[in-house]
């Protein structure tokens, strides 16, 4: 396993542990407008490498969120890299599971 893959697994497990352990995240409101998206992305950028803050700000959950008549899961988001199980949104850039969700979800 490559060093990057090992690091991804470690971060994935840390994310899972934080969320399963009760980390409260800002699931709502969802980023419905460009302004809301920009505000969340600016907050993420300001959080730097603070993983807990990034998870909180982006509203991560361990399960899909039903919103606006759509199930919002990482696997259906435009930022999801299928073969790597990774969110490529630069301000997040974290490994994710297909069934997880965040409020920056996009078709």
mmCIF file of N, CA and C in Angstrom:
data_model
loop_
_atom_site.group_PDB
_atom_site.id
_atom_site.type_symbol
_atom_site.label_atom_id
_atom_site.label_comp_id
_atom_site.label_asym_id
_atom_site.label_seq_id
_atom_site.Cartn_x
_atom_site.Cartn_y
_atom_site.Cartn_z
ATOM 1 N N UNK A 1 0.847 -1.167 0.000
ATOM 2 C CA UNK A 1 0.000 0.000 0.000
ATOM 3 C C UNK A 1 0.901 1.243 0.000
ATOM 4 N N UNK A 2 0.564 2.211 -0.824
ATOM 5 C CA UNK A 2 1.377 3.424 -0.911
ATOM 6 C C UNK A 2 1.232 4.257 0.356
ATOM 7 N N UNK A 3 2.161 5.172 0.538
ATOM 8 C CA UNK A 3 2.120 6.050 1.711
ATOM 9 C C UNK A 3 0.857 6.904 1.698
ATOM 10 N N UNK A 4 0.445 7.402 0.520
ATOM 11 C CA UNK A 4 -0.777 8.209 0.412
ATOM 12 C C UNK A 4 -2.009 7.386 0.780
ATOM 13 N N UNK A 5 -2.058 6.141 0.324
ATOM 14 C CA UNK A 5 -3.190 5.266 0.633
ATOM 15 C C UNK A 5 -3.245 4.965 2.125
ATOM 16 N N UNK A 6 -2.088 4.744 2.745
ATOM 17 C CA UNK A 6 -2.025 4.501 4.185
ATOM 18 C C UNK A 6 -2.523 5.714 4.949
ATOM 19 N N UNK A 7 -2.103 6.899 4.537
ATOM 20 C CA UNK A 7 -2.541 8.139 5.182
ATOM 21 C C UNK A 7 -4.047 8.309 5.019
ATOM 22 N N UNK A 8 -4.580 8.021 3.819
ATOM 23 C CA UNK A 8 -6.025 8.112 3.589
ATOM 24 C C UNK A 8 -6.788 7.202 4.540
ATOM 25 N N UNK A 9 -6.313 5.984 4.726
ATOM 26 C CA UNK A 9 -6.982 5.027 5.618
ATOM 27 C C UNK A 9 -6.964 5.554 7.051
ATOM 28 N N UNK A 10 -5.845 6.102 7.480
ATOM 29 C CA UNK A 10 -5.737 6.654 8.838
ATOM 30 C C UNK A 10 -6.699 7.822 9.037
ATOM 31 N N UNK A 11 -6.758 8.719 8.068
ATOM 32 C CA UNK A 11 -7.655 9.876 8.162
ATOM 33 C C UNK A 11 -9.111 9.414 8.106
ATOM 34 N N UNK A 12 -9.415 8.465 7.235
ATOM 35 C CA UNK A 12 -10.770 7.924 7.128
ATOM 36 C C UNK A 12 -11.223 7.358 8.469
ATOM 37 N N UNK A 13 -10.353 6.596 9.104
ATOM 38 C CA UNK A 13 -10.687 6.008 10.409
ATOM 39 C C UNK A 13 -10.860 7.085 11.477
ATOM 40 N N UNK A 14 -10.054 8.119 11.416
ATOM 41 C CA UNK A 14 -10.194 9.224 12.378
ATOM 42 C C UNK A 14 -11.527 9.943 12.171
ATOM 43 N N UNK A 15 -11.893 10.190 10.907
ATOM 44 C CA UNK A 15 -13.173 10.830 10.613
ATOM 45 C C UNK A 15 -14.324 9.972 11.128
ATOM 46 N N UNK A 16 -14.279 8.687 10.807
ATOM 47 C CA UNK A 16 -15.327 7.762 11.254
ATOM 48 C C UNK A 16 -15.438 7.772 12.786
ATOM 49 N N UNK A 17 -14.321 7.743 13.453
ATOM 50 C CA UNK A 17 -14.301 7.742 14.913
ATOM 51 C C UNK A 17 -14.887 9.033 15.489
ATOM 52 N N UNK A 18 -14.499 10.164 14.922
ATOM 53 C CA UNK A 18 -15.018 11.452 15.400
ATOM 54 C C UNK A 18 -16.532 11.540 15.228
ATOM 55 N N UNK A 19 -17.006 11.161 14.042
ATOM 56 C CA UNK A 19 -18.439 11.252 13.779
ATOM 57 C C UNK A 19 -19.227 10.241 14.597
ATOM 58 N N UNK A 20 -18.732 9.013 14.687
ATOM 59 C CA UNK A 20 -19.407 7.982 15.480
ATOM 60 C C UNK A 20 -19.365 8.323 16.965
ATOM 61 N N UNK A 21 -18.337 9.069 17.365
ATOM 62 C CA UNK A 21 -18.182 9.456 18.761
ATOM 63 C C UNK A 21 -19.045 10.633 19.165
ATOM 64 N N UNK A 22 -19.804 11.180 18.228
ATOM 65 C CA UNK A 22 -20.741 12.237 18.590
ATOM 66 C C UNK A 22 -20.344 13.648 18.195
ATOM 67 N N UNK A 23 -19.329 13.813 17.358
ATOM 68 C CA UNK A 23 -18.968 15.154 16.907
ATOM 69 C C UNK A 23 -20.192 15.798 16.266
ATOM 70 N N UNK A 24 -20.593 16.938 16.789
ATOM 71 C CA UNK A 24 -21.757 17.635 16.240
ATOM 72 C C UNK A 24 -21.314 18.491 15.071
ATOM 73 N N UNK A 25 -21.972 18.302 13.937
ATOM 74 C CA UNK A 25 -21.621 19.035 12.728
ATOM 75 C C UNK A 25 -22.796 19.896 12.266
ATOM 76 N N UNK A 26 -22.502 20.877 11.448
ATOM 77 C CA UNK A 26 -23.500 21.825 10.951
ATOM 78 C C UNK A 26 -24.175 21.261 9.699
ATOM 79 N N UNK A 27 -25.025 20.270 9.885
ATOM 80 C CA UNK A 27 -25.680 19.585 8.775
ATOM 81 C C UNK A 27 -26.596 20.547 8.007
ATOM 82 N N UNK A 28 -27.257 21.426 8.728
ATOM 83 C CA UNK A 28 -28.151 22.416 8.136
ATOM 84 C C UNK A 28 -27.735 23.806 8.597
ATOM 85 N N UNK A 29 -27.953 24.809 7.766
ATOM 86 C CA UNK A 29 -28.596 24.757 6.460
ATOM 87 C C UNK A 29 -27.646 24.173 5.412
ATOM 88 N N UNK A 30 -28.230 23.571 4.381
ATOM 89 C CA UNK A 30 -27.453 23.049 3.252
ATOM 90 C C UNK A 30 -26.989 24.241 2.415
ATOM 91 N N UNK A 31 -25.958 24.044 1.639
ATOM 92 C CA UNK A 31 -25.392 25.114 0.805
ATOM 93 C C UNK A 31 -26.204 25.227 -0.487
ATOM 94 N N UNK A 32 -27.343 25.893 -0.398
ATOM 95 C CA UNK A 32 -28.266 25.984 -1.531
ATOM 96 C C UNK A 32 -27.922 27.088 -2.528
ATOM 97 N N UNK A 33 -27.180 28.080 -2.084
ATOM 98 C CA UNK A 33 -26.875 29.215 -2.950
ATOM 99 C C UNK A 33 -25.369 29.372 -3.095
ATOM 100 N N UNK A 34 -24.952 30.118 -4.102
ATOM 101 C CA UNK A 34 -23.520 30.395 -4.283
ATOM 102 C C UNK A 34 -22.962 31.134 -3.071
ATOM 103 N N UNK A 35 -23.751 32.045 -2.514
ATOM 104 C CA UNK A 35 -23.294 32.798 -1.343
ATOM 105 C C UNK A 35 -23.063 31.881 -0.146
ATOM 106 N N UNK A 36 -24.004 30.973 0.100
ATOM 107 C CA UNK A 36 -23.845 30.033 1.211
ATOM 108 C C UNK A 36 -22.631 29.136 0.979
ATOM 109 N N UNK A 37 -22.486 28.660 -0.243
ATOM 110 C CA UNK A 37 -21.335 27.815 -0.576
ATOM 111 C C UNK A 37 -20.040 28.570 -0.350
ATOM 112 N N UNK A 38 -19.972 29.791 -0.825
ATOM 113 C CA UNK A 38 -18.768 30.620 -0.668
ATOM 114 C C UNK A 38 -18.450 30.853 0.814
ATOM 115 N N UNK A 39 -19.479 31.125 1.611
ATOM 116 C CA UNK A 39 -19.266 31.348 3.049
ATOM 117 C C UNK A 39 -18.697 30.097 3.724
ATOM 118 N N UNK A 40 -19.252 28.933 3.392
ATOM 119 C CA UNK A 40 -18.764 27.677 3.980
ATOM 120 C C UNK A 40 -17.330 27.408 3.527
ATOM 121 N N UNK A 41 -17.054 27.601 2.252
ATOM 122 C CA UNK A 41 -15.703 27.369 1.731
ATOM 123 C C UNK A 41 -14.700 28.324 2.376
ATOM 124 N N UNK A 42 -15.087 29.572 2.583
ATOM 125 C CA UNK A 42 -14.198 30.520 3.263
ATOM 126 C C UNK A 42 -13.915 30.083 4.693
ATOM 127 N N UNK A 43 -14.923 29.577 5.385
ATOM 128 C CA UNK A 43 -14.726 29.073 6.747
ATOM 129 C C UNK A 43 -13.811 27.848 6.745
ATOM 130 N N UNK A 44 -14.000 26.976 5.743
ATOM 131 C CA UNK A 44 -13.130 25.798 5.634
ATOM 132 C C UNK A 44 -11.684 26.205 5.399
ATOM 133 N N UNK A 45 -11.480 27.175 4.528
ATOM 134 C CA UNK A 45 -10.120 27.648 4.248
ATOM 135 C C UNK A 45 -9.487 28.219 5.516
ATOM 136 N N UNK A 46 -10.265 28.946 6.298
ATOM 137 C CA UNK A 46 -9.761 29.532 7.539
ATOM 138 C C UNK A 46 -9.435 28.454 8.580
ATOM 139 N N UNK A 47 -10.099 27.302 8.497
ATOM 140 C CA UNK A 47 -9.858 26.210 9.450
ATOM 141 C C UNK A 47 -8.520 25.526 9.219
ATOM 142 N N UNK A 48 -7.939 25.730 8.047
ATOM 143 C CA UNK A 48 -6.632 25.138 7.754
ATOM 144 C C UNK A 48 -6.655 23.632 7.829
ATOM 145 N N UNK A 49 -5.746 23.059 8.627
ATOM 146 C CA UNK A 49 -5.618 21.607 8.747
ATOM 147 C C UNK A 49 -6.394 21.017 9.923
ATOM 148 N N UNK A 50 -7.262 21.811 10.548
ATOM 149 C CA UNK A 50 -8.041 21.354 11.692
ATOM 150 C C UNK A 50 -9.184 20.448 11.211
ATOM 151 N N UNK A 51 -8.966 19.149 11.254
ATOM 152 C CA UNK A 51 -9.924 18.178 10.721
ATOM 153 C C UNK A 51 -11.277 18.277 11.410
ATOM 154 N N UNK A 52 -11.304 18.384 12.725
ATOM 155 C CA UNK A 52 -12.579 18.478 13.439
ATOM 156 C C UNK A 52 -13.362 19.707 12.997
ATOM 157 N N UNK A 53 -12.684 20.834 12.856
ATOM 158 C CA UNK A 53 -13.356 22.059 12.407
ATOM 159 C C UNK A 53 -13.894 21.886 11.000
ATOM 160 N N UNK A 54 -13.120 21.255 10.116
ATOM 161 C CA UNK A 54 -13.571 21.039 8.741
ATOM 162 C C UNK A 54 -14.811 20.143 8.701
ATOM 163 N N UNK A 55 -14.815 19.093 9.491
ATOM 164 C CA UNK A 55 -15.970 18.196 9.539
ATOM 165 C C UNK A 55 -17.198 18.930 10.063
ATOM 166 N N UNK A 56 -17.001 19.731 11.103
ATOM 167 C CA UNK A 56 -18.092 20.486 11.702
ATOM 168 C C UNK A 56 -18.669 21.490 10.718
ATOM 169 N N UNK A 57 -17.817 22.298 10.124
ATOM 170 C CA UNK A 57 -18.241 23.349 9.200
ATOM 171 C C UNK A 57 -18.951 22.767 7.984
ATOM 172 N N UNK A 58 -18.429 21.674 7.455
ATOM 173 C CA UNK A 58 -18.995 21.095 6.237
ATOM 174 C C UNK A 58 -20.213 20.209 6.506
ATOM 175 N N UNK A 59 -20.526 19.972 7.758
ATOM 176 C CA UNK A 59 -21.735 19.223 8.103
ATOM 177 C C UNK A 59 -21.687 17.744 7.772
ATOM 178 N N UNK A 60 -20.532 17.122 7.962
ATOM 179 C CA UNK A 60 -20.393 15.698 7.639
ATOM 180 C C UNK A 60 -21.313 14.833 8.483
ATOM 181 N N UNK A 61 -21.837 13.779 7.845
ATOM 182 C CA UNK A 61 -22.630 12.758 8.524
ATOM 183 C C UNK A 61 -22.170 11.392 8.023
ATOM 184 N N UNK A 62 -22.446 10.369 8.808
ATOM 185 C CA UNK A 62 -22.092 8.996 8.434
ATOM 186 C C UNK A 62 -23.124 8.351 7.527
ATOM 187 N N UNK A 63 -24.209 9.050 7.253
ATOM 188 C CA UNK A 63 -25.260 8.527 6.395
ATOM 189 C C UNK A 63 -25.738 9.631 5.456
ATOM 190 N N UNK A 64 -26.363 9.233 4.345
ATOM 191 C CA UNK A 64 -26.882 10.238 3.407
ATOM 192 C C UNK A 64 -27.942 11.111 4.077
ATOM 193 N N UNK A 65 -28.065 12.328 3.585
ATOM 194 C CA UNK A 65 -29.092 13.247 4.052
ATOM 195 C C UNK A 65 -30.132 13.377 2.948
ATOM 196 N N UNK A 66 -31.391 13.261 3.302
ATOM 197 C CA UNK A 66 -32.489 13.484 2.363
ATOM 198 C C UNK A 66 -32.820 14.969 2.428
ATOM 199 N N UNK A 67 -32.691 15.644 1.298
ATOM 200 C CA UNK A 67 -32.945 17.085 1.271
ATOM 201 C C UNK A 67 -33.435 17.498 -0.115
ATOM 202 N N UNK A 68 -34.491 18.267 -0.150
ATOM 203 C CA UNK A 68 -35.014 18.738 -1.424
ATOM 204 C C UNK A 68 -35.445 17.623 -2.348
ATOM 205 N N UNK A 69 -35.878 16.511 -1.760
ATOM 206 C CA UNK A 69 -36.322 15.385 -2.563
ATOM 207 C C UNK A 69 -35.199 14.527 -3.112
ATOM 208 N N UNK A 70 -33.977 14.801 -2.698
ATOM 209 C CA UNK A 70 -32.817 14.029 -3.163
ATOM 210 C C UNK A 70 -32.064 13.445 -1.988
ATOM 211 N N UNK A 71 -31.547 12.241 -2.186
ATOM 212 C CA UNK A 71 -30.644 11.669 -1.193
ATOM 213 C C UNK A 71 -29.249 12.192 -1.512
ATOM 214 N N UNK A 72 -28.666 12.905 -0.565
ATOM 215 C CA UNK A 72 -27.348 13.507 -0.771
ATOM 216 C C UNK A 72 -26.287 12.665 -0.078
ATOM 217 N N UNK A 73 -25.593 11.862 -0.873
ATOM 218 C CA UNK A 73 -24.514 11.011 -0.380
ATOM 219 C C UNK A 73 -23.241 11.352 -1.142
ATOM 220 N N UNK A 74 -22.106 11.148 -0.515
ATOM 221 C CA UNK A 74 -20.827 11.446 -1.175
ATOM 222 C C UNK A 74 -20.724 10.784 -2.548
ATOM 223 N N UNK A 75 -21.170 9.536 -2.658
ATOM 224 C CA UNK A 75 -21.000 8.803 -3.917
ATOM 225 C C UNK A 75 -21.726 9.435 -5.094
ATOM 226 N N UNK A 76 -22.700 10.316 -4.839
ATOM 227 C CA UNK A 76 -23.413 10.981 -5.927
ATOM 228 C C UNK A 76 -23.014 12.447 -6.073
ATOM 229 N N UNK A 77 -22.006 12.857 -5.360
ATOM 230 C CA UNK A 77 -21.541 14.249 -5.395
ATOM 231 C C UNK A 77 -20.476 14.429 -6.490
ATOM 232 N N UNK A 78 -20.496 15.583 -7.122
ATOM 233 C CA UNK A 78 -19.529 15.850 -8.194
ATOM 234 C C UNK A 78 -18.083 15.898 -7.702
ATOM 235 N N UNK A 79 -17.861 16.091 -6.422
ATOM 236 C CA UNK A 79 -16.501 16.171 -5.875
ATOM 237 C C UNK A 79 -15.927 14.803 -5.483
ATOM 238 N N UNK A 80 -16.736 13.755 -5.570
ATOM 239 C CA UNK A 80 -16.332 12.430 -5.106
ATOM 240 C C UNK A 80 -15.502 11.699 -6.163
ATOM 241 N N UNK A 81 -14.330 11.246 -5.755
ATOM 242 C CA UNK A 81 -13.476 10.425 -6.619
ATOM 243 C C UNK A 81 -13.764 8.963 -6.290
ATOM 244 N N UNK A 82 -14.453 8.296 -7.184
ATOM 245 C CA UNK A 82 -14.959 6.946 -6.948
ATOM 246 C C UNK A 82 -13.862 5.944 -6.595
ATOM 247 N N UNK A 83 -12.807 5.884 -7.386
ATOM 248 C CA UNK A 83 -11.791 4.852 -7.187
ATOM 249 C C UNK A 83 -10.898 5.107 -5.972
ATOM 250 N N UNK A 84 -10.881 6.341 -5.516
ATOM 251 C CA UNK A 84 -10.056 6.666 -4.355
ATOM 252 C C UNK A 84 -10.889 6.837 -3.086
ATOM 253 N N UNK A 85 -12.207 6.928 -3.214
ATOM 254 C CA UNK A 85 -13.102 7.227 -2.082
ATOM 255 C C UNK A 85 -12.618 8.502 -1.404
ATOM 256 N N UNK A 86 -12.630 9.584 -2.174
ATOM 257 C CA UNK A 86 -12.011 10.831 -1.725
ATOM 258 C C UNK A 86 -12.846 12.019 -2.179
ATOM 259 N N UNK A 87 -12.933 13.042 -1.339
ATOM 260 C CA UNK A 87 -13.580 14.303 -1.698
ATOM 261 C C UNK A 87 -12.508 15.235 -2.236
ATOM 262 N N UNK A 88 -12.643 15.614 -3.514
ATOM 263 C CA UNK A 88 -11.619 16.434 -4.138
ATOM 264 C C UNK A 88 -11.880 17.931 -4.028
ATOM 265 N N UNK A 89 -12.898 18.340 -3.269
ATOM 266 C CA UNK A 89 -13.097 19.763 -3.021
ATOM 267 C C UNK A 89 -11.843 20.266 -2.308
ATOM 268 N N UNK A 90 -11.096 21.183 -2.898
ATOM 269 C CA UNK A 90 -9.785 21.565 -2.343
ATOM 270 C C UNK A 90 -9.806 21.960 -0.866
ATOM 271 N N UNK A 91 -10.859 22.618 -0.441
ATOM 272 C CA UNK A 91 -10.926 23.071 0.956
ATOM 273 C C UNK A 91 -11.218 21.924 1.925
ATOM 274 N N UNK A 92 -11.673 20.783 1.410
ATOM 275 C CA UNK A 92 -11.877 19.592 2.238
ATOM 276 C C UNK A 92 -10.753 18.602 2.009
ATOM 277 N N UNK A 93 -10.686 18.043 0.809
ATOM 278 C CA UNK A 93 -9.627 17.098 0.435
ATOM 279 C C UNK A 93 -9.411 16.030 1.505
ATOM 280 N N UNK A 94 -10.461 15.230 1.736
ATOM 281 C CA UNK A 94 -10.404 14.160 2.729
ATOM 282 C C UNK A 94 -10.965 12.868 2.138
ATOM 283 N N UNK A 95 -10.493 11.731 2.644
ATOM 284 C CA UNK A 95 -11.096 10.456 2.231
ATOM 285 C C UNK A 95 -12.503 10.372 2.824
ATOM 286 N N UNK A 96 -13.428 9.784 2.066
ATOM 287 C CA UNK A 96 -14.818 9.657 2.508
ATOM 288 C C UNK A 96 -15.372 8.303 2.090
ATOM 289 N N UNK A 97 -16.401 7.886 2.779
ATOM 290 C CA UNK A 97 -17.127 6.676 2.403
ATOM 291 C C UNK A 97 -18.274 7.084 1.485
ATOM 292 N N UNK A 98 -18.678 6.190 0.576
ATOM 293 C CA UNK A 98 -19.733 6.525 -0.387
ATOM 294 C C UNK A 98 -21.045 6.986 0.252
ATOM 295 N N UNK A 99 -21.419 6.415 1.404
ATOM 296 C CA UNK A 99 -22.695 6.725 2.031
ATOM 297 C C UNK A 99 -22.656 7.958 2.931
ATOM 298 N N UNK A 100 -21.507 8.533 3.146
ATOM 299 C CA UNK A 100 -21.421 9.744 3.963
ATOM 300 C C UNK A 100 -22.010 10.914 3.194
ATOM 301 N N UNK A 101 -22.135 12.047 3.882
ATOM 302 C CA UNK A 101 -22.708 13.234 3.242
ATOM 303 C C UNK A 101 -22.116 14.484 3.888
ATOM 304 N N UNK A 102 -22.166 15.585 3.137
ATOM 305 C CA UNK A 102 -21.837 16.899 3.716
ATOM 306 C C UNK A 102 -22.720 17.946 3.063
ATOM 307 N N UNK A 103 -22.792 19.113 3.652
ATOM 308 C CA UNK A 103 -23.721 20.125 3.152
ATOM 309 C C UNK A 103 -23.239 20.852 1.904
ATOM 310 N N UNK A 104 -22.081 20.514 1.392
ATOM 311 C CA UNK A 104 -21.586 21.080 0.146
ATOM 312 C C UNK A 104 -21.866 20.162 -1.041
ATOM 313 N N UNK A 105 -22.697 19.146 -0.835
ATOM 314 C CA UNK A 105 -23.039 18.176 -1.870
ATOM 315 C C UNK A 105 -23.525 18.866 -3.134
ATOM 316 N N UNK A 106 -23.033 18.407 -4.269
ATOM 317 C CA UNK A 106 -23.442 18.936 -5.573
ATOM 318 C C UNK A 106 -23.646 17.794 -6.564
ATOM 319 N N UNK A 107 -24.631 17.974 -7.447
ATOM 320 C CA UNK A 107 -24.875 17.002 -8.522
ATOM 321 C C UNK A 107 -23.797 17.187 -9.561
#
